[in-house]
Amino acid sequence: MSALNNPVVAVIVSLIISVGYFVFVDHYLMDMQGLDFWYLFRN
Amino acid sequence: MGLLAGKRVFSIMALCMMVSLLLLPIVVALPSLAIGEEAPAGDAAKKDGDKVEKGRDVYYKTEGIVVGAPAPKTVDGPRDYPRYNFESRVLLWFANQQHLYYGSFVLAVPIFCMIIEFMGVVTKDKALAKRYDQLAYDFIKISLTAYSLTAILGGILIFTFLTLYPAFFSYLSGIFRPVMHIYALMFVAESGTLYIYYYGWDKMKEGFLKWIHLSMSVILNIIGTLLMFLANSWIGFMMSPAGVDEQGRYLGNIWHVIHTALWNPLNLHRILGNMAFGGGVVAAYAAYKFLASKTEEDRAHYDWMGYIAMALGVAFLIPLPFAGYWLMREVYAYRQQMGITLMGGLLAWLFIIQATMIGILFLSTNYYLWQAMGRMRGAEKYQRYIKYLVFILACGYMVFITPHTMVMTPAELKAMGGQQHPVLGNYGVMSAKNGGINVIITTTVLSFVWYMRGNKVSTVSWAKFGNIFMGIFFACAYFNIIFLAVYGYYIPANVRVGLSVPQVATTLSCLFFMFALNSVMMKGAKQLGPIEWGKISARSQYALIMLATAFTWMMGLMGYIRSSVRLFWHVNEIMRDNSPWAYTHTVGFAANMISFNVLFFWITILFVFWLGSLGAKKVPVESKAGIPGGVPQPAASH
């Protein structure tokens, strides 16, 4: 737990969790509607 | 002991009576269903050996036996549209709007009472519990006078319908005949429950009896909500009729008539709207009392009351735009043309005004929270960041209110190079607006989080990580909302329309996760100082009044938009409005009419507040005695 209180570690861990979570939300919720979130990148 | 047992028996009897009152309408309705009263025409036809006429439901597409008369084909004249020397629609508009304002208020306030009374019952701090109890009592006292006025306005509304629109009212009441008496009986049940709940307050203030009293508030709210659902089914039927054939003949299934395409979205939207509106009105009442207070104690009490009412109101205001999205989505799904008329056609400018009002609501809320931070020591650390929140809110707001197209003279059109401004025109589309409103709501959540931790320092071992995580989560949320808004410009419309869902989910993630995380972090936190209730700027109280007024105006506006979307139909595509007023008013006329309704409501509600203050019950002395420095104890807890 003390390692997490290191600002650099905390920023990296927070970024990984937050970015991962929002990418998951975007992809999953679009997929649930039958839509492709990655449409632009695939075309 | 005997007295206590007697009270318990009385309380249980009162509770049973209320449950019976609640069930009474259903019991009364059962015999008519059992003997098949709903299908007299069908039965008569069978008896006579005639061929049973069948019709197809316009919405559910099911077949049913025709049991009602077709919708009347009205003509402009004294038979169908008797009138005074005045526009009948305006008179009806006024009666309807006033009834709705008061109806919303008296449905919302008992829900607040229930929540606050429950908080009082479960709170271990006795002084705080008494304060909550007194607050809930103050709330219900206000609503009691308003309740009588609601009933009177309901009567006026029915007489207005009967006098000015007899043909339409006769048709509508004919369609809803199986549930009309249920509505009336529910109203009786609501009144009975409310009076027992109010007058039984002092007799059932402790122990088991208090729980019985609390149960009564639950029953009261169930009845109130069912009443509202029934009333919503009428407007749902007028907008998106079901349970009738193309001629408007009732097909014998009352559930189809009630459960129309827009009924559930309307129910959700109205519950949330009523709660936010009720919170706003009570907050404005508290603000007025705060400004008029002469003692520190009164100021402290009304400051606290205003905060609680505002917090409850805003808690329901935050999900309100999402309920609105759902309603609009269902409108589009039901009739695309109706959605286009609303959002991109005749009524689109009213939505720009609506966006402006929504923005004002959130700006007022944020402003109040920033001002409220002034009453706690330790919150100064956030003051220097508020300017950045103002900037973010202003950007979101400006995008949110940018119109798609402008009404312009030919010269202006030429100067701008087209209907759309080359730069600002880009912000007039839904993709940008969704981004704008989500940024505004996320910022409001952030302001709330700051307020909740204003005078506290977290003592958990992972506090540093928690703070960094919260900051990064919010930053990523902002990035995701804006990214999705921009991304929408580069993908086709059929894919773009789905982006609003992850945008909303992002905002709600901030709301739920960050509130939860903050609560965990602030458990057992070190307090830098108490919240000094009453020591808040007068400006903050004007923000509360602004919040309530803006909400009242917006309710009037949205009601007008919802009703106007039927255009020249009494019942959409079933019964045509052939009165001389079957046209859409200009935006200016509608705005003046809404303003008049708002003004009238606030003048009359001030009268209600004044009436309530005549029989003011003073706060019990012992509850004040335990408060150091006359400042209420809820200071430590928000």
XYZ file of C-alpha atoms in Angstrom:
681
model
C 0.000 0.000 0.000
C 2.908 2.354 0.755
C 4.153 1.946 -2.828
C 0.827 3.259 -4.066
C 1.363 6.441 -2.113
C 4.395 7.178 -4.265
C 3.073 9.897 -6.617
C 4.645 8.413 -9.755
C 3.307 4.932 -9.044
C -0.055 6.368 -8.054
C -0.326 8.332 -11.331
C 0.641 5.333 -13.463
C -1.731 2.939 -11.658
C -4.567 5.500 -11.753
C -4.012 6.136 -15.451
C -4.052 2.419 -16.249
C -7.271 1.858 -14.278
C -9.062 4.988 -15.555
C -8.083 4.671 -19.221
C -8.808 0.932 -19.181
C -12.177 1.515 -17.570
C -13.313 4.224 -19.996
C -12.136 2.289 -23.046
C -14.091 -0.697 -21.749
C -17.183 1.470 -21.140
C -16.993 2.991 -24.642
C -16.457 -0.327 -26.387
C -18.944 -2.374 -24.345
C -21.811 0.130 -24.375
C -21.514 0.672 -28.129
C -21.285 -3.072 -28.704
C -24.397 -3.554 -26.567
C -26.290 -1.338 -29.010
C -24.987 -3.326 -31.954
C -22.642 -0.510 -32.950
C -18.926 -0.494 -33.613
C -16.992 1.899 -31.405
C -13.840 1.405 -33.487
C -15.648 2.247 -36.754
C -13.312 5.073 -37.785
C -10.157 3.155 -36.954
C -11.269 0.064 -38.842
C -12.179 2.077 -41.935
C -47.726 0.985 29.747
C -51.434 0.717 29.031
C -51.309 4.073 27.286
C -48.388 2.942 25.150
C -50.166 -0.294 24.217
C -53.250 1.756 23.333
C -51.179 4.005 21.124
C -49.655 1.001 19.398
C -53.056 -0.489 18.713
C -54.237 2.865 17.409
C -51.156 3.190 15.180
C -51.521 -0.297 13.761
C -55.202 0.371 13.138
C -54.327 3.618 11.364
C -51.747 1.806 9.234
C -54.229 -0.959 8.380
C -56.790 1.667 7.467
C -54.349 3.288 5.098
C -53.470 -0.004 3.466
C -57.211 -0.644 3.108
C -57.656 2.781 1.551
C -54.836 1.979 -0.829
C -56.437 -1.309 -1.814
C -59.973 0.092 -1.895
C -59.845 1.322 -5.495
C -58.640 -2.081 -6.674
C -61.326 -3.893 -4.688
C -63.986 -1.548 -6.035
C -62.718 -2.090 -9.549
C -62.771 -5.894 -9.258
C -66.535 -6.490 -9.463
C -66.824 -4.464 -12.658
C -64.020 -6.474 -14.232
C -65.477 -9.728 -12.949
C -68.903 -9.152 -14.401
C -67.382 -7.903 -17.615
C -68.699 -4.392 -17.437
C -65.830 -3.355 -19.605
C -67.368 -4.886 -22.662
C -71.044 -3.938 -22.636
C -71.251 -3.426 -26.364
C -69.664 -6.788 -27.046
C -72.032 -8.550 -24.671
C -75.031 -6.773 -26.055
C -74.006 -7.778 -29.530
C -73.616 -11.406 -28.467
C -77.042 -11.413 -26.842
C -78.634 -10.027 -29.941
C -76.853 -12.587 -32.013
C -75.274 -9.821 -34.090
C -71.839 -10.090 -35.559
C -69.234 -8.837 -33.091
C -67.288 -5.940 -34.566
C -63.574 -6.148 -34.157
C -60.910 -3.498 -34.466
C -57.134 -3.429 -34.593
C -55.157 -1.617 -31.905
C -53.316 1.320 -33.494
C -50.215 0.694 -31.403
C -50.188 -2.891 -30.162
C -51.644 -4.156 -33.466
C -53.749 -6.709 -31.589
C -57.370 -7.388 -32.422
C -60.108 -6.539 -29.955
C -63.844 -6.226 -29.731
C -65.010 -2.686 -30.305
C -66.672 -1.512 -27.111
C -66.460 2.251 -27.402
C -67.724 4.991 -29.625
C -65.413 6.499 -32.246
C -63.602 9.724 -31.466
C -65.992 12.612 -32.176
C -65.359 14.650 -35.302
C -65.641 18.074 -33.813
C -66.595 21.270 -35.609
C -65.824 24.791 -34.586
C -68.950 26.004 -32.844
C -70.663 26.360 -29.479
C -71.541 22.644 -29.314
C -67.987 21.288 -29.360
C -66.054 24.402 -28.430
C -68.144 26.745 -26.283
C -66.127 29.777 -25.262
C -65.882 33.045 -23.436
C -64.530 36.100 -25.204
C -61.055 34.743 -24.708
C -58.792 32.061 -26.124
C -60.006 28.825 -24.500
C -56.632 27.153 -24.931
C -54.923 29.847 -22.855
C -57.451 29.417 -20.046
C -56.927 25.664 -20.089
C -53.172 26.136 -20.265
C -53.260 28.302 -17.158
C -55.511 25.922 -15.169
C -53.469 22.900 -16.220
C -50.114 24.459 -15.448
C -51.105 25.691 -11.996
C -52.569 22.305 -11.106
C -49.380 20.625 -12.301
C -47.133 22.951 -10.308
C -49.003 22.289 -7.111
C -49.490 18.604 -7.907
C -45.738 18.184 -8.447
C -44.989 19.998 -5.234
C -47.331 17.960 -3.059
C -46.128 14.707 -4.582
C -42.464 15.558 -4.119
C -42.503 16.955 -0.591
C -43.859 13.782 1.110
C -41.011 11.843 -0.556
C -38.551 14.296 1.009
C -40.347 13.899 4.334
C -40.017 10.153 4.103
C -36.272 10.382 3.398
C -35.605 12.973 6.106
C -37.778 11.245 8.695
C -35.951 7.993 7.944
C -32.608 9.777 8.379
C -33.881 11.043 11.746
C -34.956 7.574 12.838
C -31.659 5.868 11.959
C -29.379 8.662 13.212
C -27.801 7.806 16.545
C -27.178 11.425 17.531
C -30.378 12.388 19.378
C -30.082 16.143 18.842
C -29.514 15.588 15.135
C -32.403 13.106 14.989
C -34.705 15.758 16.483
C -33.520 18.290 13.950
C -34.248 15.926 11.083
C -37.650 15.172 12.544
C -38.450 18.864 12.893
C -37.281 19.463 9.336
C -39.515 16.688 7.979
C -42.411 18.156 9.969
C -41.709 21.630 8.532
C -41.742 20.134 5.041
C -45.072 18.344 5.428
C -46.605 21.411 7.050
C -45.810 23.437 3.937
C -47.282 20.790 1.672
C -50.522 20.500 3.657
C -51.849 23.918 2.630
C -50.542 23.363 -0.875
C -52.450 20.083 -0.971
C -55.809 21.833 -0.517
C -54.884 24.265 -3.242
C -53.948 21.357 -5.546
C -57.395 19.824 -5.061
C -59.100 23.171 -5.733
C -57.010 23.678 -8.878
C -57.864 20.135 -9.987
C -61.536 21.034 -9.672
C -60.999 24.218 -11.647
C -59.199 22.220 -14.330
C -62.054 19.725 -14.690
C -64.615 22.533 -14.900
C -62.461 24.274 -17.514
C -62.406 21.078 -19.571
C -66.135 20.535 -19.181
C -66.980 24.109 -20.043
C -64.582 24.779 -22.901
C -63.761 21.370 -24.397
C -66.819 19.180 -23.636
C -66.519 16.904 -26.681
C -62.877 16.131 -26.081
C -63.299 15.650 -22.344
C -66.288 13.398 -22.866
C -64.268 11.209 -25.254
C -61.218 11.035 -22.977
C -63.227 10.271 -19.842
C -65.108 7.628 -21.830
C -61.875 5.911 -22.794
C -60.531 6.015 -19.231
C -63.910 5.233 -17.641
C -62.699 1.951 -16.031
C -60.006 3.793 -14.045
C -61.590 7.212 -13.506
C -63.201 6.203 -10.233
C -59.970 4.517 -9.156
C -58.242 7.865 -9.612
C -60.885 9.609 -7.525
C -60.690 6.991 -4.759
C -56.901 7.147 -4.773
C -57.248 10.851 -4.198
C -59.446 10.170 -1.173
C -56.884 7.641 0.082
C -54.084 10.174 -0.422
C -55.955 12.866 1.523
C -56.830 10.504 4.380
C -53.295 9.202 4.667
C -51.787 12.684 4.528
C -54.000 14.010 7.310
C -53.376 11.001 9.590
C -49.657 11.270 8.824
C -49.562 14.971 9.658
C -51.823 15.049 12.696
C -50.356 11.829 14.096
C -46.818 13.267 14.093
C -46.631 14.210 17.759
C -48.500 11.140 18.970
C -46.152 8.772 17.173
C -42.778 10.319 17.718
C -40.859 7.592 19.493
C -39.884 3.934 19.304
C -42.146 1.475 17.561
C -44.791 4.123 16.908
C -42.239 6.169 14.965
C -41.670 3.226 12.642
C -45.413 2.954 12.133
C -45.460 6.666 11.332
C -42.616 6.217 8.894
C -44.498 3.327 7.249
C -47.416 5.707 6.742
C -45.152 8.019 4.743
C -44.202 5.064 2.522
C -47.890 4.305 1.901
C -48.594 7.986 1.315
C -45.898 8.086 -1.347
C -47.045 4.877 -3.010
C -50.542 6.330 -3.349
C -49.157 9.649 -4.608
C -46.959 7.947 -7.187
C -49.818 5.747 -8.437
C -51.988 8.854 -8.756
C -49.347 10.488 -10.862
C -48.919 7.389 -13.034
C -52.654 7.381 -13.740
C -52.623 11.076 -14.640
C -49.592 10.445 -16.857
C -51.499 7.759 -18.730
C -53.939 10.423 -19.991
C -51.216 12.590 -21.493
C -49.433 9.471 -22.735
C -52.628 8.457 -24.499
C -53.054 11.913 -26.042
C -49.510 11.829 -27.427
C -49.195 8.173 -28.381
C -52.631 6.544 -28.257
C -53.014 2.789 -27.806
C -55.848 0.441 -26.941
C -58.100 2.015 -29.585
C -58.584 1.403 -33.300
C -57.915 3.958 -36.021
C -61.313 5.539 -35.420
C -60.540 5.947 -31.752
C -62.894 3.201 -30.587
C -61.977 1.575 -27.308
C -61.114 -2.096 -27.704
C -61.759 -3.249 -24.143
C -58.182 -3.530 -22.858
C -57.617 -0.751 -20.334
C -53.994 -1.787 -19.768
C -53.217 -1.060 -23.423
C -54.804 2.379 -23.050
C -52.731 3.122 -19.952
C -49.485 1.477 -21.044
C -48.808 3.561 -24.135
C -45.442 3.953 -25.837
C -44.548 7.061 -23.838
C -46.094 6.202 -20.478
C -43.023 4.816 -18.721
C -40.566 7.463 -19.970
C -43.095 10.103 -18.889
C -43.454 8.457 -15.478
C -39.718 8.443 -14.867
C -39.243 11.951 -16.204
C -42.050 13.311 -14.054
C -40.923 11.609 -10.851
C -37.426 13.024 -11.217
C -38.758 16.401 -12.352
C -41.191 16.629 -9.434
C -38.468 15.798 -6.954
C -36.069 18.373 -8.362
C -38.875 20.944 -8.494
C -40.036 20.161 -4.937
C -36.453 20.445 -3.689
C -36.088 23.776 -5.460
C -39.301 25.202 -3.972
C -38.436 24.103 -0.431
C -34.888 25.451 -0.872
C -36.348 28.783 -2.021
C -38.643 28.778 1.020
C -35.649 28.175 3.284
C -33.675 30.897 1.469
C -36.506 33.370 1.968
C -36.738 32.470 5.663
C -32.939 32.726 5.950
C -32.925 36.200 4.469
C -35.795 37.252 6.743
C -34.259 35.678 9.883
C -33.378 37.939 12.754
C -31.423 35.507 14.933
C -28.299 33.431 14.369
C -30.197 30.289 15.336
C -32.887 30.824 12.724
C -30.287 31.597 10.104
C -28.446 28.397 10.985
C -31.642 26.344 10.795
C -32.787 27.734 7.462
C -29.313 27.569 5.978
C -29.255 23.865 6.827
C -32.798 23.376 5.554
C -31.918 25.101 2.273
C -28.839 22.927 1.860
C -30.722 19.661 2.491
C -33.546 20.655 0.110
C -31.067 21.750 -2.547
C -29.008 18.563 -2.194
C -32.105 16.373 -2.522
C -33.371 18.408 -5.464
C -30.029 18.297 -7.274
C -29.711 14.557 -6.599
C -32.775 14.158 -8.800
C -31.814 16.939 -11.197
C -28.583 15.182 -12.227
C -30.285 12.108 -13.766
C -33.107 14.234 -15.204
C -31.411 15.015 -18.553
C -30.820 11.285 -19.041
C -34.492 10.549 -18.404
C -35.175 13.283 -20.948
C -32.940 11.518 -23.488
C -34.915 8.315 -22.943
C -38.218 10.128 -23.421
C -36.993 11.732 -26.645
C -35.622 8.439 -27.869
C -39.005 6.820 -27.299
C -40.713 9.743 -29.033
C -38.487 9.194 -32.081
C -39.127 5.448 -31.913
C -42.884 6.041 -31.756
C -43.104 8.660 -34.508
C -39.951 9.972 -36.077
C -41.821 13.022 -37.367
C -42.848 13.905 -33.829
C -39.229 13.832 -32.723
C -38.176 15.991 -35.667
C -40.925 18.523 -34.865
C -39.602 18.669 -31.326
C -35.860 18.743 -31.793
C -35.281 19.916 -35.321
C -38.450 21.590 -36.529
C -41.202 23.831 -35.293
C -40.352 23.532 -31.612
C -36.563 23.366 -31.906
C -36.038 26.927 -30.676
C -37.873 26.104 -27.495
C -35.258 23.424 -26.903
C -32.558 26.070 -27.132
C -34.394 27.970 -24.390
C -34.678 24.725 -22.460
C -30.936 24.149 -22.782
C -30.364 27.670 -21.477
C -32.557 26.955 -18.461
C -30.868 23.613 -17.749
C -27.508 25.376 -17.900
C -28.768 28.034 -15.466
C -29.911 25.320 -13.062
C -26.487 23.715 -12.992
C -24.639 27.045 -12.855
C -26.805 28.124 -9.888
C -26.146 24.821 -8.130
C -22.409 25.135 -8.602
C -22.434 28.743 -7.492
C -24.339 27.805 -4.335
C -21.866 25.024 -3.536
C -18.875 27.333 -3.988
C -20.509 29.907 -1.743
C -21.369 27.194 0.763
C -17.710 26.262 1.037
C -17.275 29.637 2.693
C -18.968 28.388 5.854
C -16.348 25.735 6.597
C -12.797 26.153 7.678
C -10.354 24.326 5.454
C -12.323 24.715 2.228
C -10.200 27.729 1.249
C -7.785 25.333 -0.454
C -10.337 24.802 -3.199
C -11.160 28.468 -3.739
C -8.276 29.110 -6.120
C -9.393 26.277 -8.405
C -12.974 27.503 -8.726
C -12.063 29.821 -11.594
C -11.088 26.775 -13.653
C -14.453 25.185 -12.923
C -16.142 28.420 -14.010
C -14.200 28.267 -17.268
C -15.129 24.622 -17.892
C -18.780 25.286 -17.043
C -18.900 28.364 -19.256
C -17.427 26.428 -22.213
C -19.859 23.535 -21.721
C -22.757 25.956 -21.346
C -21.940 27.952 -24.467
C -21.678 24.804 -26.566
C -24.883 23.471 -25.045
C -26.939 26.551 -25.940
C -25.552 27.143 -29.444
C -28.429 26.890 -31.935
C -28.104 24.846 -35.081
C -29.470 27.573 -37.315
C -30.420 31.186 -36.748
C -33.342 33.260 -37.923
C -31.669 35.947 -39.992
C -32.317 38.736 -42.457
C -30.958 38.216 -45.994
C -28.158 40.703 -45.278
C -27.119 38.832 -42.128
C -27.321 35.561 -44.001
C -25.023 36.917 -46.684
C -22.578 38.331 -44.158
C -22.313 35.011 -42.376
C -22.016 33.034 -45.570
C -24.956 30.696 -44.977
C -27.505 29.487 -42.429
C -24.752 28.177 -40.202
C -21.854 30.103 -38.778
C -18.592 28.687 -40.205
C -17.182 28.005 -36.716
C -19.982 28.220 -34.157
C -22.349 26.293 -36.417
C -20.367 23.152 -35.593
C -21.532 23.377 -31.987
C -25.184 23.342 -32.932
C -25.375 19.575 -33.379
C -26.276 16.901 -30.835
C -22.767 15.479 -30.713
C -21.429 18.751 -29.321
C -24.444 19.369 -27.098
C -24.162 15.944 -25.473
C -20.540 16.748 -24.730
C -21.511 20.163 -23.349
C -24.154 18.953 -20.905
C -22.065 15.995 -19.722
C -19.153 18.330 -19.012
C -21.517 20.558 -17.013
C -22.908 17.651 -14.977
C -19.458 16.164 -14.335
C -18.277 19.565 -13.099
C -21.278 19.727 -10.756
C -20.316 16.320 -9.388
C -16.776 17.603 -8.870
C -18.085 20.668 -7.013
C -20.134 18.384 -4.775
C -17.113 16.206 -4.044
C -15.078 19.292 -3.115
C -17.893 20.525 -0.914
C -18.180 17.180 0.853
C -14.472 17.121 1.697
C -14.167 20.878 2.258
C -13.397 20.815 5.992
C -11.924 17.341 6.154
C -8.570 15.671 5.666
C -8.605 11.970 4.936
C -6.753 9.818 7.452
C -6.795 6.522 5.562
C -3.356 5.075 4.842
C -3.895 5.269 1.072
C -5.148 8.883 1.133
C -2.459 10.128 -1.276
C -3.240 7.455 -3.828
C -6.973 8.072 -3.380
C -6.608 11.783 -4.080
C -4.445 11.205 -7.148
C -6.807 8.520 -8.411
C -9.813 10.805 -8.041
C -8.054 13.600 -9.897
C -6.989 11.321 -12.743
C -10.388 9.630 -12.950
C -12.101 12.999 -13.335
C -9.509 14.131 -15.890
C -9.995 10.933 -17.910
C -13.767 11.342 -17.673
C -13.554 14.864 -19.095
C -11.242 13.617 -21.836
C -13.571 10.736 -22.696
C -16.662 12.971 -22.862
C -14.936 15.504 -25.112
C -13.303 12.772 -27.203
C -16.691 11.109 -27.809
C -18.203 14.490 -28.725
C -15.449 15.143 -31.286
C -15.432 11.533 -32.509
C -19.112 11.923 -33.378
C -18.195 14.335 -36.196
C -16.148 11.692 -37.993
C -18.528 8.757 -38.041
C -21.911 8.184 -39.706
C -25.113 9.306 -37.961
C -26.324 5.757 -37.264
C -23.139 5.006 -35.274
C -22.885 8.492 -33.762
C -26.298 8.238 -32.149
C -25.005 5.461 -29.881
C -22.163 7.580 -28.478
C -24.505 9.326 -26.065
C -24.749 6.109 -24.023
C -21.028 5.847 -23.090
C -21.013 9.627 -22.549
C -23.814 9.329 -20.008
C -22.136 6.278 -18.457
C -18.937 8.301 -18.038
C -20.785 11.048 -16.165
C -22.677 8.553 -14.009
C -19.409 6.714 -13.269
C -18.025 9.952 -11.832
C -21.186 10.422 -9.819
C -21.353 6.965 -8.277
C -17.706 5.908 -8.055
C -16.299 9.227 -6.946
C -19.051 9.786 -4.352
C -18.480 6.283 -3.008
C -14.687 6.628 -2.987
C -14.908 10.025 -1.348
C -17.222 8.665 1.356
C -14.787 5.820 2.111
C -11.849 8.212 2.210
C -13.654 10.654 4.486
C -14.734 8.031 7.006
C -13.094 9.012 10.288
C -11.444 11.967 8.566
C -9.769 14.733 10.533
C -11.997 17.797 10.778
C -10.353 21.150 10.185
C -13.333 22.913 11.710
C -17.111 22.659 11.967
C -19.480 23.780 9.273
C -20.713 27.105 10.562
C -24.338 26.933 9.494
C -25.836 30.326 8.918
C -22.495 31.874 8.047
C -23.033 31.940 4.340
C -23.356 34.864 1.977
C -26.801 36.224 1.130
C -25.835 35.734 -2.530
C -25.982 31.975 -2.052
C -29.612 32.243 -0.969
C -30.460 34.208 -4.087
C -28.853 31.373 -6.034
C -31.337 29.000 -4.376
C -34.230 31.277 -5.317
C -32.824 31.447 -8.847
C -32.631 27.647 -8.932
C -36.277 27.291 -7.957
C -37.494 29.991 -10.341
C -35.501 28.578 -13.239
C -36.929 25.152 -12.528
C -40.493 26.459 -12.406
C -39.966 28.245 -15.709
C -38.429 25.170 -17.292
C -41.280 22.966 -16.146
C -43.734 25.359 -17.752
C -41.694 25.379 -20.940
C -41.317 21.618 -21.166
C -45.000 21.103 -20.469
C -45.825 23.452 -23.315
C -43.396 21.710 -25.679
C -44.754 18.274 -24.798
C -48.315 19.397 -25.322
C -47.607 21.382 -28.489
C -45.987 18.474 -30.267
C -49.480 17.095 -30.921
C -49.927 20.129 -33.225
C -53.565 20.097 -34.396
C -54.577 16.889 -32.635
C -56.384 16.465 -29.331
C -55.388 12.801 -29.441
C -52.549 12.252 -31.861
C -53.799 10.938 -35.230
C -57.128 9.939 -33.622
C -59.069 13.047 -32.656
C -58.471 16.273 -34.496
C -58.580 19.659 -32.798
C -60.939 21.764 -34.879
C -61.039 24.740 -32.567
C -59.728 28.079 -33.870
C -56.692 27.637 -31.601
C -55.287 24.529 -33.207
C -52.054 26.240 -34.158
C -48.677 26.637 -32.507
C -48.101 29.919 -30.733
C -45.095 32.078 -31.404
C -42.086 31.560 -29.136
C -42.613 35.048 -27.686
C -46.245 34.428 -26.782
C -45.415 31.062 -25.235
C -42.580 32.601 -23.205
C -44.883 35.354 -21.903
C -47.526 32.829 -20.971
C -44.987 30.630 -19.172
C -43.654 33.678 -17.313
C -47.190 34.600 -16.255
C -47.776 31.068 -14.971
C -44.478 31.143 -13.064
C -45.293 34.522 -11.540
C -48.766 33.400 -10.527
C -47.411 30.213 -8.970
C -44.792 32.050 -6.935
C -47.248 34.661 -5.702
C -49.681 31.964 -4.583
C -46.977 29.767 -3.057
C -45.786 32.770 -1.051
C -49.336 32.989 0.237
C -49.138 29.297 1.144
C -45.850 29.874 2.982
C -47.382 32.804 4.814
C -50.377 30.683 5.825
C -48.003 27.997 7.065
C -46.106 30.545 9.162
C -49.335 31.634 10.918
C -49.514 28.356 12.794
C -45.737 28.030 13.124
C -44.659 25.389 15.568
C -41.536 26.442 17.391
C -38.532 24.138 17.482
C -38.579 22.250 20.799
C -36.442 24.031 23.378
C -34.493 20.919 24.364
C -33.343 20.333 20.804
C -31.838 23.792 20.688
C -30.296 23.460 24.111
C -27.944 20.749 22.975
C -26.524 22.793 20.180
C -23.273 24.542 21.026
C -23.358 28.161 20.047
C -26.763 27.805 18.552
C -25.306 26.087 15.545
C -27.067 22.896 14.542
C -25.234 19.612 14.930
C -25.515 18.313 11.390
C -22.522 20.513 10.768
C -20.165 17.587 10.674
C -22.279 15.527 8.348
C -23.515 16.848 5.030
